[in-house]
Coordinates of C-alpha atoms in Angstrom, one line a residue:
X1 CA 0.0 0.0 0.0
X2 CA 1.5 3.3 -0.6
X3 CA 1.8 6.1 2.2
X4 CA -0.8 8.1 1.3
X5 CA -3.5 5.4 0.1
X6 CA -6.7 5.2 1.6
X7 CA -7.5 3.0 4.1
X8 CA -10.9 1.6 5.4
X9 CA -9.6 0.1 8.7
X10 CA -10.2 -3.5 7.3
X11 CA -6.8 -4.6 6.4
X12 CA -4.9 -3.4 8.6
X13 CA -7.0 -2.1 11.6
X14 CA -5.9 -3.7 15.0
X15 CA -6.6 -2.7 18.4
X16 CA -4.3 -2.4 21.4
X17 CA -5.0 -1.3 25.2
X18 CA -4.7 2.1 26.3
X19 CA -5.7 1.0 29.8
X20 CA -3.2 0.6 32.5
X21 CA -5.3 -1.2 35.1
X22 CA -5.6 -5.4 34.5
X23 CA -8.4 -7.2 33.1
X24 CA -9.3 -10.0 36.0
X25 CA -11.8 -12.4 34.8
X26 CA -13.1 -15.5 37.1
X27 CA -14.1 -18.3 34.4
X28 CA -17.3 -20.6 34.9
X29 CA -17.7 -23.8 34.4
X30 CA -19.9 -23.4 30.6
X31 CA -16.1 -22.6 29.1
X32 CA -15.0 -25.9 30.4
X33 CA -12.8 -27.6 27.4
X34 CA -12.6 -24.2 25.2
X35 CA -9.8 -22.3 24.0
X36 CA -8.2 -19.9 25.5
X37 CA -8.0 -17.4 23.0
X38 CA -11.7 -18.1 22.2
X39 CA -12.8 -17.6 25.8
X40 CA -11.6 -14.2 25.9
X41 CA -12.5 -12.9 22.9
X42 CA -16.2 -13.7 23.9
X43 CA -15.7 -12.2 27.4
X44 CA -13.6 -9.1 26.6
X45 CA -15.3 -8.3 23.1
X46 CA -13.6 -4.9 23.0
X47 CA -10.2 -6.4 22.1
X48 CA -9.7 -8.2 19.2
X49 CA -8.9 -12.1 19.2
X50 CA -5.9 -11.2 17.2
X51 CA -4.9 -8.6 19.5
X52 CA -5.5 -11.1 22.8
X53 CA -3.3 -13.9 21.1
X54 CA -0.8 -11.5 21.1
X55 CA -0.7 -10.7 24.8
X56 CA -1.2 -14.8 25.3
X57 CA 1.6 -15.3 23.2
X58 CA 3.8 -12.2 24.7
X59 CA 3.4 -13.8 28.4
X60 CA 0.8 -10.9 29.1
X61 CA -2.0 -13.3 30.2
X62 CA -2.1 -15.6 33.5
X63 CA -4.1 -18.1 34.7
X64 CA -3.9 -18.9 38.7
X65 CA -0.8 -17.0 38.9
X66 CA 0.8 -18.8 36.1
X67 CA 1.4 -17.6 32.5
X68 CA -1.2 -19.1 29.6
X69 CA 0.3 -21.2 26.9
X70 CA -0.7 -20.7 23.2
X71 CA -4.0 -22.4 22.1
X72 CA -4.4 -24.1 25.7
X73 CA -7.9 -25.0 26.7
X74 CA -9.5 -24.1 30.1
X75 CA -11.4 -26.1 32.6
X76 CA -13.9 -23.3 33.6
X77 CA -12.8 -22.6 37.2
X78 CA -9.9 -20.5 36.6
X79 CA -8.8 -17.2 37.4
X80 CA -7.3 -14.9 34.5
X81 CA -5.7 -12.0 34.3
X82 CA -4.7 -10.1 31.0
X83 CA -2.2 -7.2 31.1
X84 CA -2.8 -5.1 28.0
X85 CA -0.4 -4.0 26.2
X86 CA 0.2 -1.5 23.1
X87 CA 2.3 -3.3 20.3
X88 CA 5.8 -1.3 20.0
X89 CA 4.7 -0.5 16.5
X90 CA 2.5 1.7 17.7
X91 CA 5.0 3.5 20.2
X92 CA 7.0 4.2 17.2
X93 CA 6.2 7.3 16.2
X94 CA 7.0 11.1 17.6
X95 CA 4.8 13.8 18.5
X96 CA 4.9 17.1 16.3
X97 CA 3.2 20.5 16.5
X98 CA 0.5 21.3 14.0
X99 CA -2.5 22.7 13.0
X100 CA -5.4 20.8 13.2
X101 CA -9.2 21.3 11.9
X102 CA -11.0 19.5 14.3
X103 CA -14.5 20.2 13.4
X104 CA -16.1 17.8 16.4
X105 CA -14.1 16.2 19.5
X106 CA -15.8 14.1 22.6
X107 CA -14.7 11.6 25.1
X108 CA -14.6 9.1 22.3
X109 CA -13.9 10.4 19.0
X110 CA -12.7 13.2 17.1
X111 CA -14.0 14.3 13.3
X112 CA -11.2 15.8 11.5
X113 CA -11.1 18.1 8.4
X114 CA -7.9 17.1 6.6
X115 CA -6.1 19.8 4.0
X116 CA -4.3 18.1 1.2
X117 CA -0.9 17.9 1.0
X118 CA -1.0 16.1 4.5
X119 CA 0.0 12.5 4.6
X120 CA -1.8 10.6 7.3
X121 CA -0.3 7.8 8.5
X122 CA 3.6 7.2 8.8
X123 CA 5.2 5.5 6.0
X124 CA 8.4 4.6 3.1
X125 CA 9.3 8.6 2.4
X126 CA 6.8 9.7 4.9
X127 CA 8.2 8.9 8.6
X128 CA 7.4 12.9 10.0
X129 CA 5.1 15.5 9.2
X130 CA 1.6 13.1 9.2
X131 CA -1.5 13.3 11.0
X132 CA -0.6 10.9 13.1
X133 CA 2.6 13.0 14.2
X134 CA 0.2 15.8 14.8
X135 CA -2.5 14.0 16.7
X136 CA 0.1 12.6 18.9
X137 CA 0.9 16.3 19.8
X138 CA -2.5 17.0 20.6
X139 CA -3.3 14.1 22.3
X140 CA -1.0 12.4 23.8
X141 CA -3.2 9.8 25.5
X142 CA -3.0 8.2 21.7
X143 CA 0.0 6.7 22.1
X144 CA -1.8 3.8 23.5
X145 CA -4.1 3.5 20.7
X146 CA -3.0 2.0 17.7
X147 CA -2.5 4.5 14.8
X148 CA -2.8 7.0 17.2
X149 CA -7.1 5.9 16.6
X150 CA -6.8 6.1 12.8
X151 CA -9.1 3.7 11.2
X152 CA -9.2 5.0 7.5
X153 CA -7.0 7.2 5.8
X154 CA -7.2 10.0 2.9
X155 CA -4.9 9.7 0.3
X156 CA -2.1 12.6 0.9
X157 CA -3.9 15.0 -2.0
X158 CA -7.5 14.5 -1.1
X159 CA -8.8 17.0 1.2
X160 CA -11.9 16.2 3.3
X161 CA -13.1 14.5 7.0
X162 CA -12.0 11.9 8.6
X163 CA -13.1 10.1 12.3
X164 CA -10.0 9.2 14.7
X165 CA -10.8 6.9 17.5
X166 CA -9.5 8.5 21.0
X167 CA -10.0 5.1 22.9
X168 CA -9.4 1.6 21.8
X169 CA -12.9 0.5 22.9
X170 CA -14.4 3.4 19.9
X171 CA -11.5 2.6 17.5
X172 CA -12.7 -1.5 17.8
X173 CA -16.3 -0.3 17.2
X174 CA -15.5 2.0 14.2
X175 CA -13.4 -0.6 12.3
X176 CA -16.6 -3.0 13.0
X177 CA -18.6 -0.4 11.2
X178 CA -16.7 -0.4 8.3
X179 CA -16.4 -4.0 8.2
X180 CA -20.4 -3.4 7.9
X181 CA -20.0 -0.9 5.5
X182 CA -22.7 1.2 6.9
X183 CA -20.1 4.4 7.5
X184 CA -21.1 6.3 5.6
X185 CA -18.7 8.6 3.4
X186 CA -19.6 10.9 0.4
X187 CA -16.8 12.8 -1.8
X188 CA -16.5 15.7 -4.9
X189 CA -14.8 15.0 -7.3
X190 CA -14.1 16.9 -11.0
X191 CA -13.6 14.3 -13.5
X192 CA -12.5 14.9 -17.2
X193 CA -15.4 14.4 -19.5
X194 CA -19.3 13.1 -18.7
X195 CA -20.6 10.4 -17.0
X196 CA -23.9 9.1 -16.6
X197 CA -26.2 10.8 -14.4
X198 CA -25.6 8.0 -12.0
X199 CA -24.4 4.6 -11.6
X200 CA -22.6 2.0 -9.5
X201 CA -19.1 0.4 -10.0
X202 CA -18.7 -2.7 -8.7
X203 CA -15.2 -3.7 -9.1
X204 CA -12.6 -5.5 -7.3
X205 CA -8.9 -3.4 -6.9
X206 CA -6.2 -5.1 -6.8
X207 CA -2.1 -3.9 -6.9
X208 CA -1.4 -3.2 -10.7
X209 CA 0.5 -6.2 -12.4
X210 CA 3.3 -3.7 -13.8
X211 CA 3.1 -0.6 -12.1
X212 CA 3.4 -1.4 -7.9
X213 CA 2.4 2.3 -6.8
X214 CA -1.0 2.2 -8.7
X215 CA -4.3 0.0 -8.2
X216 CA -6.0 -1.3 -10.8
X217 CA -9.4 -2.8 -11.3
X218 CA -8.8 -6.9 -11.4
X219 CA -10.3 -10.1 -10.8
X220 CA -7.1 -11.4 -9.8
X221 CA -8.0 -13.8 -6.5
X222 CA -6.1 -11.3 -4.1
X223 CA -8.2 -8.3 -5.6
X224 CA -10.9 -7.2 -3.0
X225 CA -14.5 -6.4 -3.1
X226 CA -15.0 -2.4 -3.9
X227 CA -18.4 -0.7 -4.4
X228 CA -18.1 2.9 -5.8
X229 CA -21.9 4.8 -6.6
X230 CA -21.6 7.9 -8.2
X231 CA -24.1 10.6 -9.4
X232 CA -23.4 13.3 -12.2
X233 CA -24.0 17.1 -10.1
X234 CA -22.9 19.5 -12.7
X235 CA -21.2 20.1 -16.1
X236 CA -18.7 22.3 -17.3
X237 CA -15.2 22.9 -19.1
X238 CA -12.0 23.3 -18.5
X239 CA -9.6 24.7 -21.4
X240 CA -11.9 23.4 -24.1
X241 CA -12.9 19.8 -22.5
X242 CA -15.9 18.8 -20.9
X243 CA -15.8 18.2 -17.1
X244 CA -18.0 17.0 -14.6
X245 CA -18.9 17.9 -10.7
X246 CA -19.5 13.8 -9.0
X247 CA -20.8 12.8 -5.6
X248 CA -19.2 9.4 -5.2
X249 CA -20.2 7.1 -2.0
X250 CA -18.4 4.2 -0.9
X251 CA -19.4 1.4 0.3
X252 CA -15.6 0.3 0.6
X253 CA -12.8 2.1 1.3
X254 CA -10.0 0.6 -0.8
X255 CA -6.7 2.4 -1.5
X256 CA -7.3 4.9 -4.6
X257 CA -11.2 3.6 -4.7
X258 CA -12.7 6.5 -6.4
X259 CA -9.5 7.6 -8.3
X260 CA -9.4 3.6 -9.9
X261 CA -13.1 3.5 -9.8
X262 CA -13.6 6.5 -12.4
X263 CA -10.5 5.9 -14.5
X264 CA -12.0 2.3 -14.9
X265 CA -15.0 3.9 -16.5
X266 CA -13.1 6.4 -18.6
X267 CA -13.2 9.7 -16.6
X268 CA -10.2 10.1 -14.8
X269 CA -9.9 12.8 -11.9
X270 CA -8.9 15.8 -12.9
X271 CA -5.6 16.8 -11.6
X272 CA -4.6 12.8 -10.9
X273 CA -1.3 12.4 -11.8
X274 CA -1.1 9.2 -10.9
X275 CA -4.3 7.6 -13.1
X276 CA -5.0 10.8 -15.3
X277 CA -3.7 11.9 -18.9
X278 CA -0.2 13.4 -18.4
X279 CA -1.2 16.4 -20.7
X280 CA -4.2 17.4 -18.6
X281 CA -2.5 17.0 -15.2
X282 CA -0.7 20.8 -15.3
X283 CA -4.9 21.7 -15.3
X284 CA -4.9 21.0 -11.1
X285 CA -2.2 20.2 -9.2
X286 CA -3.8 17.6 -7.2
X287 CA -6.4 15.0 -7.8
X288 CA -9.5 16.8 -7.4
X289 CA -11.4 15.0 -4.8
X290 CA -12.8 16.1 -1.1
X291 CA -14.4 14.1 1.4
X292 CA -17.1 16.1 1.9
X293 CA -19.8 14.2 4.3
X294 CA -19.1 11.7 6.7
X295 CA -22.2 9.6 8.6
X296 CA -21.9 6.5 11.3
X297 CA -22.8 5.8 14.7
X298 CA -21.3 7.0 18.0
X299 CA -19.6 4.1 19.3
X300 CA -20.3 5.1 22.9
X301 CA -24.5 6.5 22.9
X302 CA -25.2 4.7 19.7
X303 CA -27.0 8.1 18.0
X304 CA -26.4 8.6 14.3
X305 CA -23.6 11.2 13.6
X306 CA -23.3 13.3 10.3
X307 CA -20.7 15.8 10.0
X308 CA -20.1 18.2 6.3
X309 CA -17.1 20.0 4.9
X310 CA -17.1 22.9 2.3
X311 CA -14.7 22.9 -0.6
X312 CA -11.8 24.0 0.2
X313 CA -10.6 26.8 -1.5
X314 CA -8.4 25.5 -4.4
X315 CA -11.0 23.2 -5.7
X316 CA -13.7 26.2 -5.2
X317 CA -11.8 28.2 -7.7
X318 CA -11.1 25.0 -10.0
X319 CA -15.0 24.6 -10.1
X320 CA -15.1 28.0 -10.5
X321 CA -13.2 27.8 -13.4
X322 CA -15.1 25.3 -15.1
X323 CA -18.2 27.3 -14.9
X324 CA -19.9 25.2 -12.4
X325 CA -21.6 26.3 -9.3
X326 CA -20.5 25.4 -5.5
X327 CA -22.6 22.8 -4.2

């Protein structure tokens, strides 16, 4: 995945305590002959099982005083006790100053307005400067969430909002609604040429077979499910060639999804240097594409959330340009 690829949280997502106190749980006798690993992951749901192997495997969980084995089965009269623990991964980054949009903050989440030009997660060419650096700053709490609560990412030149987790028990519940794919996430994007007035693409993405920093539609077996609708808002021009104003929704948040999505159809983003026509590039110089609504549930009341962005300014002039109205 490159540095600045979106990210929905499914691949990747983990979660990690940010408590210091120990779990203590007194087993009954209706686990008797079950794993381990299985046991807790029904009785501490807010963890993942992958995460609680981990702290098995790491010596971070007892049973009567003694430290679990992998894959061991209990007898259903045992006393455990799990230490949670961050993965060092996750303690590897460094706090830096910046300015943040933070367009809603509670006890459990915040809902960030990201500019472009700001990569979000630490990566190859990357390792300073990222949301995550600044979020670290501004909470440094954080640092015992994995990804400093990311769950999905913004590629590096989209502009838009994004949700960060502040606690592991809301970061394990926002990954579980994308999983669902009922978070829900509307973009803008200007794309060369005209579209229908709406549609769906339903199209696996997959790494490209020649070119390893793009995606590519595919039907290759490690390609993934990605559902793109779209919906034709306005038409204009840009020196001479048609251009169209797109609300695209995703159902999945693969890396590039829209950008691929489009180009699949034949209307590249305009401004995409990456998946657009060389000569049209110089038009924008980024791909033109803002996350613009965001929509999911609080993980801690359980009340529908919506939050909106307006253009930013570069785009508003670009639509400008083309003759087209703001939305």
């Amino acid at each position: 995945m490159s540095p600045d690829g979106d990210w929905d949280g499914l691949d990747d997502a983990d979660v990690a305590s940010s408590e210091i106190l120990p779990i203590e749980l007194q087993l009954t006798p209706d686990v008797c002959g079950v794993r381990l690993d299985k046991v807790l992951s029904t009785l501490v749901p807010q963890y993942s099982r992958s995460r609680l192997q981990q702290w098995i495997d790491g010596g971070h969980v007892s049973i009567d005083g003694e430290v679990a084995k992998g894959k061991m089965t209990v007898y259903g009269d045992e006393k455990v006790i799990i230490a949670p623990q961050p993965a060092p991964e996750d303690q590897a980054f460094a706090a830096e100053a910046m300015d943040l949009c933070i367009v809603h903050e509670d006890a459990a989440i915040f809902v960030i307005d990201k500019p472009a030009g700001l990569v979000v997660h630490p990566g190859a060419g990357n390792w300073s400067g990222t949301l995550l650096n600044g979020l670290l700053h501004y909470s440094p709490a954080l640092s015992g969430v994995p990804r400093a609560g990311i769950v999905h990412r913004l590629d590096k030149d989209t502009s838009g909002l994004m949700v960060v987790a502040k606690t592991l028990v809301a970061q394990t519940d926002l990954v579980r609604q994308l999983q669902a794919r009922t978070v829900k996430r509307e973009y803008l994007a200007l794309v060369w040429g005209t579209p229908n007035v709406s549609g769906k693409i339903d199209a696996s993405i997959g790494r490209h077979p020649r070119d390893r920093i793009k995606m590519a539609v595919s039907e290759n077996m490690t390609a993934k499910p990605a559902v793109t609708h779209f919906t034709r808002l306005a038409t204009g021009a840009l020196d001479g060639r048609p251009v169209s104003l797109m609300r695209c929704q995703l159902e999945t948040g693969r890396t590039h999804q829209i950008r691929v999505h489009m180009q699949s159809i034949g209307f590249a983003l305009v401004g995409d240097a990456l998946y657009g026509k060389p000569h049209l590039t110089p038009v924008f110089p980024r791909q033109a594409l803002h996350a613009q609504r965001l929509g999911l549930i609080h993980p801690v009341s359980g009340k529908a959330c919506e939050w909106s962005s307006v253009l930013p300014q570069d785009f508003a002039d670009l639509i400008a340009r083309a003759g087209i109205a703001a939305p």
